[in-house]
Backbone as CSV, one residue per row, in Angstrom:
resi,resn,N_x,N_y,N_z,CA_x,CA_y,CA_z,C_x,C_y,C_z
1,TYR,-40.908,-30.023,-71.906,-39.570,-30.587,-71.773,-38.776,-29.811,-70.734
2,VAL,-37.883,-30.504,-70.046,-36.983,-29.872,-69.082,-35.561,-30.308,-69.410
3,GLU,-34.585,-29.491,-69.038,-33.183,-29.849,-69.221,-32.619,-30.306,-67.887
4,PHE,-31.871,-31.408,-67.943,-31.282,-31.969,-66.725,-30.133,-32.872,-67.146
5,GLY,-28.945,-32.625,-66.618,-27.781,-33.401,-66.999,-27.292,-33.013,-68.386
6,SER,-26.228,-33.671,-68.847,-25.688,-33.410,-70.179,-25.033,-34.678,-70.705
7,TYR,-24.963,-34.763,-72.041,-24.416,-35.957,-72.683,-24.016,-35.576,-74.101
8,PRO,-22.992,-36.236,-74.663,-22.621,-35.926,-76.049,-23.808,-36.146,-76.989
9,GLN,-23.992,-35.207,-77.919,-25.086,-35.348,-78.864,-24.674,-35.066,-80.302
10,THR,-23.434,-34.624,-80.511,-22.921,-34.420,-81.866,-22.223,-35.685,-82.340
11,ALA,-22.031,-35.799,-83.635,-21.367,-36.982,-84.202,-19.953,-37.149,-83.657
12,ALA,-19.274,-36.048,-83.411,-17.901,-36.123,-82.893,-17.867,-36.632,-81.455
13,GLY,-18.937,-36.408,-80.707,-19.002,-36.901,-79.333,-18.151,-36.141,-78.351
14,ASN,-17.684,-34.945,-78.731,-16.802,-34.183,-77.839,-17.529,-33.004,-77.185
15,ASP,-18.870,-33.042,-77.198,-19.671,-31.972,-76.604,-20.282,-32.429,-75.280
16,ASP,-20.826,-31.492,-74.569,-21.535,-31.738,-73.309,-22.866,-31.001,-73.401
17,THR,-23.757,-31.502,-74.233,-25.020,-30.840,-74.526,-26.067,-31.172,-73.458
18,PRO,-26.815,-30.183,-72.982,-27.869,-30.471,-72.004,-28.863,-31.505,-72.548
19,ILE,-29.278,-32.438,-71.706,-30.253,-33.464,-72.092,-31.649,-32.891,-71.909
20,GLU,-32.473,-33.013,-72.946,-33.878,-32.630,-72.853,-34.678,-33.856,-72.440
21,TRP,-35.579,-33.654,-71.483,-36.408,-34.746,-70.958,-37.887,-34.396,-71.115
22,PHE,-38.673,-35.396,-71.444,-40.124,-35.267,-71.486,-40.658,-35.695,-70.121
23,VAL,-41.498,-34.864,-69.521,-42.078,-35.179,-68.216,-43.294,-36.077,-68.448
24,MET,-43.170,-37.356,-68.090,-44.263,-38.302,-68.278,-45.283,-38.247,-67.156
25,LYS,-44.799,-37.982,-65.923,-45.708,-38.009,-64.778,-45.085,-37.242,-63.618
26,LYS,-45.919,-36.459,-62.939,-45.502,-35.802,-61.695,-46.222,-36.476,-60.550
27,GLU,-45.481,-36.789,-59.496,-46.055,-37.394,-58.291,-45.500,-36.651,-57.085
28,GLY,-46.303,-35.801,-56.494,-45.834,-35.055,-55.326,-44.621,-34.220,-55.663
29,GLU,-43.508,-34.526,-55.019,-42.277,-33.763,-55.218,-41.332,-34.408,-56.228
30,THR,-41.807,-35.413,-56.969,-40.943,-36.055,-57.963,-41.609,-36.052,-59.341
31,ALA,-40.778,-36.232,-60.360,-41.275,-36.331,-61.731,-40.553,-37.484,-62.426
32,LEU,-41.302,-38.212,-63.236,-40.752,-39.301,-64.045,-40.440,-38.743,-65.424
33,LEU,-39.173,-38.862,-65.831,-38.693,-38.274,-67.077,-38.180,-39.341,-68.034
34,ILE,-38.327,-39.094,-69.340,-37.706,-39.909,-70.380,-37.008,-38.951,-71.335
35,SER,-35.846,-39.335,-71.821,-35.121,-38.443,-72.723,-35.938,-38.185,-73.988
36,ARG,-35.892,-36.947,-74.457,-36.619,-36.574,-75.666,-36.059,-37.324,-76.875
37,TYR,-34.738,-37.454,-76.924,-34.046,-38.152,-78.004,-33.381,-39.407,-77.462
38,ALA,-33.179,-40.376,-78.339,-32.371,-41.546,-77.968,-30.927,-41.064,-77.905
39,LEU,-30.250,-41.302,-76.790,-28.965,-40.663,-76.514,-27.743,-41.492,-76.885
40,ASP,-27.898,-42.788,-76.998,-26.739,-43.648,-77.276,-27.242,-44.907,-77.954
41,CYS,-26.325,-45.789,-78.267,-26.654,-47.055,-78.913,-25.885,-48.152,-78.197
42,GLN,-26.609,-49.094,-77.617,-26.012,-50.193,-76.863,-26.857,-51.437,-77.081
43,PRO,-26.254,-52.628,-77.068,-27.093,-53.833,-77.059,-27.774,-53.967,-75.700
44,TYR,-28.877,-54.664,-75.671,-29.562,-54.953,-74.404,-28.661,-55.825,-73.530
45,ASN,-27.962,-56.735,-74.184,-26.984,-57.578,-73.495,-25.884,-57.898,-74.496
46,THR,-24.643,-57.954,-74.043,-23.534,-58.159,-74.974,-23.481,-59.581,-75.537
47,GLU,-24.084,-60.546,-74.861,-24.116,-61.936,-75.333,-25.560,-62.344,-75.586
48,ARG,-25.762,-63.189,-76.600,-27.108,-63.715,-76.846,-27.297,-64.920,-75.931
49,GLU,-28.080,-64.704,-74.890,-28.361,-65.735,-73.898,-29.703,-65.407,-73.258
50,ASP,-30.236,-66.333,-72.502,-31.478,-66.059,-71.775,-31.151,-65.121,-70.618
51,ILE,-31.786,-63.960,-70.621,-31.455,-62.946,-69.617,-32.665,-62.055,-69.352
52,THR,-32.683,-61.431,-68.194,-33.752,-60.499,-67.836,-33.150,-59.113,-67.630
53,TRP,-34.015,-58.122,-67.467,-33.569,-56.751,-67.196,-32.628,-56.716,-65.993
54,GLU,-32.945,-57.475,-64.971,-32.141,-57.481,-63.749,-30.674,-57.806,-64.030
55,GLN,-30.407,-58.679,-64.997,-29.047,-59.178,-65.232,-28.370,-58.603,-66.476
56,CYS,-29.090,-57.858,-67.310,-28.536,-57.462,-68.607,-27.447,-56.396,-68.490
57,THR,-26.577,-56.370,-69.495,-25.465,-55.412,-69.499,-25.947,-53.976,-69.714
58,LEU,-27.083,-53.782,-70.373,-27.594,-52.431,-70.591,-28.000,-51.781,-69.264
59,ARG,-28.600,-52.546,-68.377,-28.951,-52.013,-67.058,-27.687,-51.573,-66.307
60,SER,-26.646,-52.405,-66.351,-25.376,-52.046,-65.696,-24.789,-50.787,-66.313
61,TRP,-24.784,-50.714,-67.637,-24.222,-49.553,-68.336,-24.977,-48.277,-67.964
62,LEU,-26.318,-48.333,-67.960,-27.116,-47.152,-67.626,-26.838,-46.656,-66.210
63,ASN,-26.695,-47.564,-65.264,-26.543,-47.191,-63.858,-25.102,-46.955,-63.437
64,ASP,-24.167,-47.237,-64.321,-22.752,-46.967,-64.032,-22.226,-45.895,-64.979
65,GLU,-21.864,-46.286,-66.201,-21.233,-45.358,-67.142,-22.128,-44.172,-67.497
66,PHE,-23.357,-44.449,-67.921,-24.239,-43.350,-68.317,-24.525,-42.429,-67.132
67,TYR,-24.891,-42.989,-66.005,-25.231,-42.220,-64.799,-24.075,-41.301,-64.393
68,SER,-22.854,-41.821,-64.407,-21.680,-41.040,-64.005,-21.343,-39.950,-65.016
69,ARG,-21.549,-40.242,-66.300,-21.189,-39.290,-67.347,-22.250,-38.199,-67.525
70,ALA,-23.527,-38.558,-67.408,-24.611,-37.627,-67.721,-24.942,-36.663,-66.586
71,PHE,-24.653,-37.039,-65.346,-25.098,-36.240,-64.208,-23.934,-35.902,-63.284
72,ASN,-23.848,-34.633,-62.878,-22.816,-34.240,-61.917,-23.286,-34.596,-60.501
73,ALA,-22.458,-34.335,-59.522,-22.758,-34.741,-58.143,-24.058,-34.116,-57.634
74,GLU,-24.290,-32.840,-57.942,-25.521,-32.168,-57.500,-26.749,-32.775,-58.169
75,GLU,-26.637,-33.077,-59.458,-27.763,-33.676,-60.182,-28.059,-35.086,-59.674
76,ARG,-27.004,-35.839,-59.359,-27.204,-37.199,-58.842,-27.971,-37.181,-57.512
77,LYS,-27.799,-36.118,-56.717,-28.535,-36.005,-55.454,-30.031,-35.843,-55.691
78,ARG,-30.423,-35.321,-56.852,-31.843,-35.110,-57.155,-32.506,-36.348,-57.762
79,ILE,-31.704,-37.321,-58.192,-32.260,-38.540,-58.790,-32.713,-39.482,-57.686
80,VAL,-33.942,-39.943,-57.794,-34.521,-40.854,-56.812,-34.359,-42.280,-57.329
81,LYS,-33.734,-43.121,-56.527,-33.630,-44.530,-56.911,-35.041,-45.099,-56.984
82,SER,-35.393,-45.661,-58.115,-36.768,-46.084,-58.370,-36.948,-47.576,-58.257
83,TYR,-38.122,-47.961,-57.763,-38.561,-49.353,-57.829,-38.973,-49.586,-59.281
84,VAL,-38.327,-50.548,-59.929,-38.591,-50.848,-61.335,-39.253,-52.219,-61.397
85,SER,-40.525,-52.225,-61.745,-41.294,-53.472,-61.757,-40.813,-54.414,-62.858
86,ALA,-41.052,-55.689,-62.650,-40.724,-56.710,-63.650,-42.018,-57.057,-64.376
87,ASP,-42.337,-56.247,-65.385,-43.592,-56.424,-66.124,-43.425,-57.432,-67.250
88,GLU,-44.379,-58.358,-67.335,-44.427,-59.240,-68.497,-44.863,-58.433,-69.703
89,THR,-44.418,-58.835,-70.872,-44.951,-58.270,-72.103,-46.362,-58.831,-72.255
90,PRO,-47.367,-57.998,-72.501,-48.758,-58.472,-72.511,-49.027,-59.666,-73.437
91,TRP,-48.276,-59.803,-74.515,-48.575,-60.843,-75.498,-47.806,-62.139,-75.259
92,TYR,-46.867,-62.144,-74.325,-46.039,-63.332,-74.079,-46.024,-63.643,-72.593
93,SER,-45.732,-64.884,-72.260,-45.629,-65.256,-70.842,-44.167,-65.460,-70.430
94,THR,-43.244,-64.865,-71.176,-41.816,-64.969,-70.871,-41.538,-64.368,-69.494
95,ASP,-40.759,-65.073,-68.685,-40.406,-64.621,-67.342,-39.650,-63.294,-67.418
96,PRO,-40.179,-62.224,-66.795,-39.490,-60.933,-66.838,-38.409,-60.779,-65.766
97,GLY,-38.224,-61.803,-64.918,-37.228,-61.705,-63.852,-37.786,-61.022,-62.624
98,ASN,-36.901,-60.427,-61.841,-37.272,-59.788,-60.572,-37.301,-58.276,-60.699
99,PRO,-38.078,-57.601,-59.864,-38.038,-56.133,-59.830,-36.638,-55.671,-59.420
100,THR,-36.299,-54.455,-59.774,-34.983,-53.898,-59.443,-35.165,-52.524,-58.813
101,LYS,-34.083,-51.985,-58.297,-34.044,-50.596,-57.821,-32.934,-49.930,-58.616
102,ASP,-33.305,-48.935,-59.430,-32.354,-48.319,-60.355,-32.429,-46.803,-60.314
103,ASN,-31.285,-46.171,-60.568,-31.253,-44.721,-60.771,-31.705,-44.374,-62.183
104,VAL,-31.311,-45.210,-63.143,-31.645,-45.009,-64.552,-32.216,-46.328,-65.061
105,PHE,-33.264,-46.258,-65.876,-33.905,-47.491,-66.342,-34.581,-47.238,-67.678
106,LEU,-35.182,-48.266,-68.235,-35.963,-48.173,-69.469,-37.426,-48.417,-69.130
107,LEU,-38.309,-47.955,-69.985,-39.731,-48.249,-69.818,-40.011,-49.705,-70.158
108,SER,-41.081,-50.238,-69.594,-41.589,-51.558,-69.976,-42.635,-51.358,-71.081
109,VAL,-43.079,-52.449,-71.680,-44.151,-52.373,-72.680,-45.404,-51.765,-72.053
110,VAL,-45.757,-52.219,-70.856,-46.945,-51.703,-70.166,-46.827,-50.190,-69.960
111,GLU,-45.666,-49.724,-69.537,-45.474,-48.294,-69.279,-45.474,-47.464,-70.562
112,VAL,-44.825,-47.958,-71.609,-44.764,-47.165,-72.848,-46.159,-47.012,-73.442
113,GLU,-47.005,-48.037,-73.291,-48.386,-47.923,-73.774,-49.209,-46.995,-72.880
114,LYS,-48.858,-46.917,-71.610,-49.570,-46.035,-70.678,-49.235,-44.562,-70.938
115,TYR,-47.956,-44.249,-71.131,-47.517,-42.864,-71.252,-47.554,-42.327,-72.684
116,PHE,-47.510,-43.216,-73.670,-47.544,-42.816,-75.081,-48.686,-43.578,-75.749
117,LYS,-49.802,-42.904,-75.951,-51.049,-43.567,-76.347,-51.121,-43.982,-77.814
118,SER,-50.218,-43.501,-78.656,-50.277,-43.851,-80.081,-48.897,-44.204,-80.607
119,ASP,-48.886,-44.867,-81.764,-47.610,-45.177,-82.408,-46.834,-43.892,-82.685
120,GLU,-47.516,-42.877,-83.171,-46.841,-41.621,-83.499,-46.195,-40.992,-82.262
121,ALA,-46.871,-41.054,-81.130,-46.323,-40.484,-79.889,-45.089,-41.238,-79.414
122,ARG,-44.973,-42.527,-79.764,-43.826,-43.343,-79.339,-42.599,-43.162,-80.231
123,ARG,-42.761,-42.564,-81.393,-41.614,-42.384,-82.290,-40.570,-41.494,-81.647
124,CYS,-39.325,-41.836,-81.891,-38.222,-41.098,-81.277,-37.081,-40.983,-82.276
125,ALA,-36.423,-39.844,-82.281,-35.235,-39.640,-83.111,-33.991,-39.824,-82.248
126,ALA,-32.942,-40.283,-82.871,-31.657,-40.455,-82.181,-30.800,-39.208,-82.377
127,THR,-29.945,-38.926,-81.408,-28.975,-37.848,-81.568,-27.919,-38.285,-82.589
128,ASP,-27.167,-37.315,-83.091,-26.074,-37.647,-84.018,-25.056,-38.565,-83.346
129,TYR,-24.850,-38.363,-82.053,-23.917,-39.230,-81.318,-24.404,-40.681,-81.308
130,ALA,-25.697,-40.891,-81.050,-26.256,-42.246,-81.044,-26.156,-42.879,-82.433
131,ILE,-26.409,-42.084,-83.473,-26.305,-42.598,-84.844,-24.859,-42.977,-85.152
132,GLN,-23.928,-42.127,-84.764,-22.502,-42.420,-84.976,-22.096,-43.682,-84.219
133,SER,-22.777,-43.957,-83.104,-22.480,-45.148,-82.299,-23.180,-46.402,-82.824
134,GLY,-23.991,-46.251,-83.891,-24.601,-47.415,-84.523,-26.110,-47.480,-84.524
135,ALA,-26.790,-46.477,-83.973,-28.260,-46.509,-83.913,-28.847,-46.525,-85.327
136,TYR,-29.836,-47.367,-85.514,-30.501,-47.504,-86.801,-31.567,-46.425,-86.965
137,GLU,-31.504,-45.711,-88.085,-32.532,-44.724,-88.440,-33.355,-45.284,-89.594
138,ASP,-34.631,-44.925,-89.639,-35.505,-45.357,-90.718,-35.949,-44.119,-91.487
139,ASN,-35.673,-44.084,-92.777,-36.023,-42.883,-93.536,-37.474,-42.873,-93.998
140,GLY,-38.325,-43.648,-93.337,-39.746,-43.648,-93.651,-40.603,-42.963,-92.604
141,PHE,-40.023,-42.737,-91.405,-40.807,-42.167,-90.300,-39.992,-41.096,-89.598
142,LYS,-40.667,-40.034,-89.198,-39.970,-38.923,-88.549,-40.465,-38.702,-87.124
143,ALA,-39.572,-38.140,-86.329,-39.871,-37.689,-84.968,-39.039,-36.442,-84.737
144,ASN,-39.642,-35.374,-84.282,-38.926,-34.106,-84.053,-38.142,-33.661,-85.288
145,ASP,-38.748,-33.802,-86.457,-38.147,-33.391,-87.735,-36.851,-34.121,-88.078
146,ARG,-36.673,-35.289,-87.509,-35.515,-36.145,-87.832,-36.054,-37.534,-88.128
147,TRP,-35.220,-38.387,-88.733,-35.633,-39.769,-88.974,-35.756,-40.499,-87.643
148,ALA,-36.767,-41.312,-87.519,-37.022,-42.047,-86.279,-36.100,-43.259,-86.167
149,CYS,-35.895,-43.715,-84.941,-35.010,-44.863,-84.676,-35.767,-45.951,-83.924
150,TRP,-35.113,-47.090,-83.760,-35.603,-48.223,-82.971,-35.012,-48.048,-81.581
151,TRP,-35.816,-48.165,-80.508,-35.267,-48.007,-79.153,-35.777,-49.096,-78.213
152,TRP,-34.891,-49.492,-77.297,-35.145,-50.606,-76.374,-36.192,-50.291,-75.311
153,LEU,-36.923,-51.322,-74.914,-37.722,-51.349,-73.697,-37.129,-52.434,-72.804
154,ARG,-37.505,-52.479,-71.530,-36.892,-53.479,-70.635,-37.622,-54.814,-70.619
155,SER,-38.822,-54.886,-71.178,-39.635,-56.107,-71.154,-39.077,-57.172,-72.091
156,PRO,-39.281,-58.450,-71.741,-38.803,-59.522,-72.612,-39.663,-59.682,-73.861
157,GLY,-39.088,-60.354,-74.850,-39.827,-60.730,-76.051,-40.448,-62.105,-75.856
158,PRO,-40.684,-62.845,-76.951,-41.328,-64.160,-76.836,-40.435,-65.213,-76.179
159,LEU,-39.133,-64.985,-76.198,-38.143,-65.832,-75.515,-37.209,-64.915,-74.744
160,SER,-36.474,-65.458,-73.801,-35.597,-64.638,-72.952,-34.349,-64.136,-73.663
161,CYS,-34.134,-64.561,-74.915,-33.002,-64.026,-75.683,-33.453,-62.863,-76.566
162,PHE,-34.700,-62.416,-76.397,-35.247,-61.253,-77.089,-35.670,-60.214,-76.063
163,SER,-35.631,-58.947,-76.477,-36.196,-57.892,-75.653,-37.108,-57.034,-76.520
164,ALA,-38.092,-56.438,-75.886,-39.031,-55.578,-76.599,-38.385,-54.240,-76.925
165,GLY,-38.976,-53.575,-77.900,-38.520,-52.246,-78.270,-39.576,-51.538,-79.089
166,VAL,-39.329,-50.267,-79.342,-40.225,-49.454,-80.153,-39.596,-49.276,-81.527
167,CYS,-40.342,-49.636,-82.552,-39.884,-49.532,-83.941,-39.945,-48.072,-84.412
168,PRO,-39.247,-47.755,-85.506,-39.300,-46.389,-86.019,-40.713,-45.887,-86.324
169,ASP,-41.637,-46.793,-86.679,-43.015,-46.358,-86.942,-43.830,-46.179,-85.660
170,GLY,-43.223,-46.502,-84.501,-43.880,-46.348,-83.208,-44.564,-47.595,-82.696
171,SER,-44.600,-48.655,-83.508,-45.179,-49.916,-83.041,-44.197,-50.608,-82.096
172,ILE,-44.687,-51.586,-81.355,-43.848,-52.318,-80.400,-43.550,-53.693,-80.967
173,ASP,-42.295,-54.076,-80.938,-41.861,-55.367,-81.453,-40.758,-55.875,-80.536
174,TYR,-39.932,-56.781,-81.013,-38.826,-57.298,-80.209,-37.657,-57.604,-81.133
175,ASP,-36.473,-57.757,-80.529,-35.265,-58.083,-81.287,-34.339,-58.892,-80.382
176,TYR,-33.345,-59.528,-81.020,-32.339,-60.248,-80.236,-31.626,-59.278,-79.303
177,ILE,-31.362,-59.708,-78.096,-30.778,-58.826,-77.081,-29.368,-58.347,-77.424
178,ASP,-28.642,-59.079,-78.296,-27.280,-58.668,-78.627,-27.215,-57.806,-79.885
179,ASN,-28.362,-57.382,-80.408,-28.376,-56.494,-81.567,-27.781,-55.153,-81.160
180,GLY,-26.831,-54.668,-81.928,-26.149,-53.422,-81.593,-26.737,-52.184,-82.233
181,ASN,-27.880,-52.292,-82.939,-28.458,-51.136,-83.632,-29.546,-50.380,-82.882
182,PRO,-30.256,-50.984,-81.922,-31.275,-50.204,-81.204,-30.654,-49.117,-80.323
183,ALA,-31.369,-48.013,-80.229,-30.905,-46.887,-79.441,-31.420,-46.987,-78.004
184,VAL,-30.900,-46.109,-77.157,-31.221,-46.111,-75.732,-31.870,-44.778,-75.360
185,ARG,-33.047,-44.882,-74.779,-33.818,-43.717,-74.343,-34.043,-43.856,-72.836
186,PRO,-33.130,-43.307,-72.029,-33.185,-43.524,-70.577,-34.346,-42.823,-69.891
187,CYS,-34.705,-43.358,-68.722,-35.693,-42.760,-67.822,-35.050,-42.524,-66.462
188,VAL,-35.455,-41.450,-65.804,-35.040,-41.161,-64.427,-36.222,-40.569,-63.674
189,ARG,-36.200,-40.719,-62.364,-37.174,-40.045,-61.499,-36.370,-39.014,-60.688
190,VAL,-36.819,-37.760,-60.712,-36.068,-36.695,-60.045,-36.935,-35.963,-59.034
191,ARG,-36.252,-35.431,-58.001,-36.918,-34.550,-57.038,-37.049,-33.163,-57.681
192,LEU,-38.220,-32.579,-57.544,-38.468,-31.264,-58.156,-37.958,-30.131,-57.295
193,PHE,-37.838,-30.346,-55.983,-37.439,-29.260,-55.086,-36.165,-29.622,-54.366
């Protein structure tokens, strides 16, 4: 794990705690990171409608509010704007939309299966701040000695009004895009030098 940026992590939300990131992949002078904990709770989209990652409100929130709050000017210089593929969910033929270029993004179903080989490896706990913001915890499964949560992926579900996510047990499922209980586990690509 590496520390980079900061974000509220206590229930009160008045802290600036360093964000811990898991290094999923190193490529030359860059590394692909995912937050160790789910950091916040947001719907994939504020309205239940047919939508893709390219158009959803969660993508806007991650690249505007979260990006500005979590990273200072020096840290933002180290973030590499990434090509984010529009991956179909392997089990559905739902249109995933167009690829995007983002500073902050979510994993797709294809990527989460590539970087996390088991259900147990995909389990994630939410910070107290994310729980206070509405993130659902399941008292049947643990991650990092805390109860595991449900967290969003960017891939579509069986219809465009659903998005994929990781369940507290680490399996992959989907939910309505306007559900306010799934947590957010951001990804960034950073320059190492």
